[in-house]
Amino acid sequence: KAHPNLPSELLGGRSTIALRHSNAPITQDLLSQLKSPITSTSANRSGNPPAESAFMAAKELGPNLDLILDGGRAADKKPSTVVDVSGNDISILREGTIRAELVWKIVDKDL
């Protein structure tokens, strides 16, 4: 569940917020320099394939972007795995890079 003080622009009309962890070296470098979390959108519109480059992200999202950090072509072509842990039941909303069976192994271990 999203904290009530979060700006509504981060929630997209929902009461929950997603958190993403990226192993991309450029993202890790940026976060270590900032020493704080950042907010951003995915590099594609919902339902469209993930952008594999800064050029593709710019083409997809156009003038709505304040900044594109170009880390080269994406190493992984799959989208992020999205797991909903906001309620009593855990559900996988989208299987991506992390396969569903690994998510369930982790969930079962933690229960």
XYZ file of C-alpha atoms in Angstrom:
111
model
C 0.000 0.000 0.000
C 1.213 3.471 -0.819
C 1.971 5.878 2.005
C -0.741 8.568 2.150
C 1.858 11.341 1.728
C 3.065 10.086 -1.668
C 2.150 12.385 -4.568
C -0.830 11.068 -6.529
C 1.215 11.317 -9.756
C 3.264 8.340 -8.557
C 0.206 6.157 -8.049
C -1.524 6.278 -11.417
C -4.938 6.350 -9.754
C -4.174 3.328 -7.574
C -3.647 2.845 -3.842
C -0.457 0.816 -4.257
C 3.000 1.626 -5.551
C 5.506 -0.596 -7.308
C 9.155 -0.821 -6.347
C 11.803 -1.925 -8.808
C 15.338 -3.113 -8.242
C 17.683 -2.853 -11.193
C 21.009 -4.640 -11.492
C 22.014 -2.422 -14.426
C 25.431 -0.934 -13.656
C 24.412 2.552 -14.846
C 21.401 2.505 -12.515
C 23.474 1.293 -9.582
C 26.047 4.031 -10.258
C 23.345 6.712 -10.392
C 21.747 5.524 -7.149
C 25.106 5.413 -5.355
C 25.813 9.000 -6.439
C 22.369 10.275 -5.439
C 22.175 8.258 -2.204
C 18.397 8.260 -2.495
C 15.681 6.445 -4.403
C 14.441 7.769 -7.731
C 11.086 7.631 -9.446
C 10.717 6.772 -13.079
C 8.445 5.117 -15.521
C 9.191 1.957 -17.419
C 10.740 2.643 -20.797
C 7.506 1.693 -22.549
C 3.785 2.244 -22.339
C 1.758 -0.385 -20.497
C 1.168 -3.423 -22.683
C 3.896 -2.555 -25.188
C 7.193 -4.430 -25.394
C 10.036 -3.036 -23.281
C 12.380 -0.604 -24.989
C 15.799 -2.113 -25.660
C 17.631 1.185 -26.101
C 17.451 4.881 -25.219
C 16.390 5.593 -28.804
C 13.468 3.163 -28.523
C 12.438 4.682 -25.171
C 12.488 8.188 -26.656
C 10.454 7.013 -29.636
C 7.902 5.319 -27.345
C 7.559 8.059 -24.721
C 8.541 11.128 -26.723
C 8.414 14.614 -25.227
C 7.001 13.400 -21.888
C 10.511 12.601 -20.673
C 12.660 14.903 -18.583
C 15.747 12.746 -18.993
C 16.942 9.579 -20.677
C 19.976 7.951 -19.122
C 21.558 5.940 -21.934
C 23.242 2.817 -20.616
C 23.446 1.117 -24.003
C 21.248 -1.683 -25.264
C 19.356 -3.637 -22.622
C 21.081 -6.891 -21.718
C 17.797 -8.602 -20.871
C 14.957 -8.460 -23.368
C 12.302 -9.628 -20.893
C 10.247 -7.195 -18.828
C 10.357 -7.037 -15.047
C 8.489 -9.643 -13.055
C 5.685 -7.935 -11.137
C 4.537 -9.457 -7.837
C 1.647 -7.982 -5.857
C 2.282 -8.207 -2.111
C -0.140 -5.440 -1.115
C -2.829 -7.714 0.343
C -3.146 -10.986 2.200
C -2.629 -13.032 -0.953
C 0.514 -12.776 -3.052
C 0.010 -12.877 -6.807
C 2.229 -12.663 -9.845
C 0.852 -9.947 -12.115
C 3.470 -10.438 -14.826
C 6.152 -13.054 -15.251
C 9.316 -11.567 -16.680
C 13.011 -11.984 -16.005
C 12.424 -13.758 -12.680
C 10.437 -16.919 -13.369
C 7.255 -17.645 -11.416
C 8.622 -20.842 -9.846
C 11.515 -18.913 -8.294
C 9.097 -16.329 -6.883
C 7.005 -19.117 -5.323
C 10.131 -20.790 -3.865
C 11.084 -17.510 -2.209
C 7.534 -16.877 -0.986
C 7.190 -20.409 0.433
C 10.527 -20.065 2.232
C 9.459 -16.777 3.830
C 6.002 -17.907 4.951
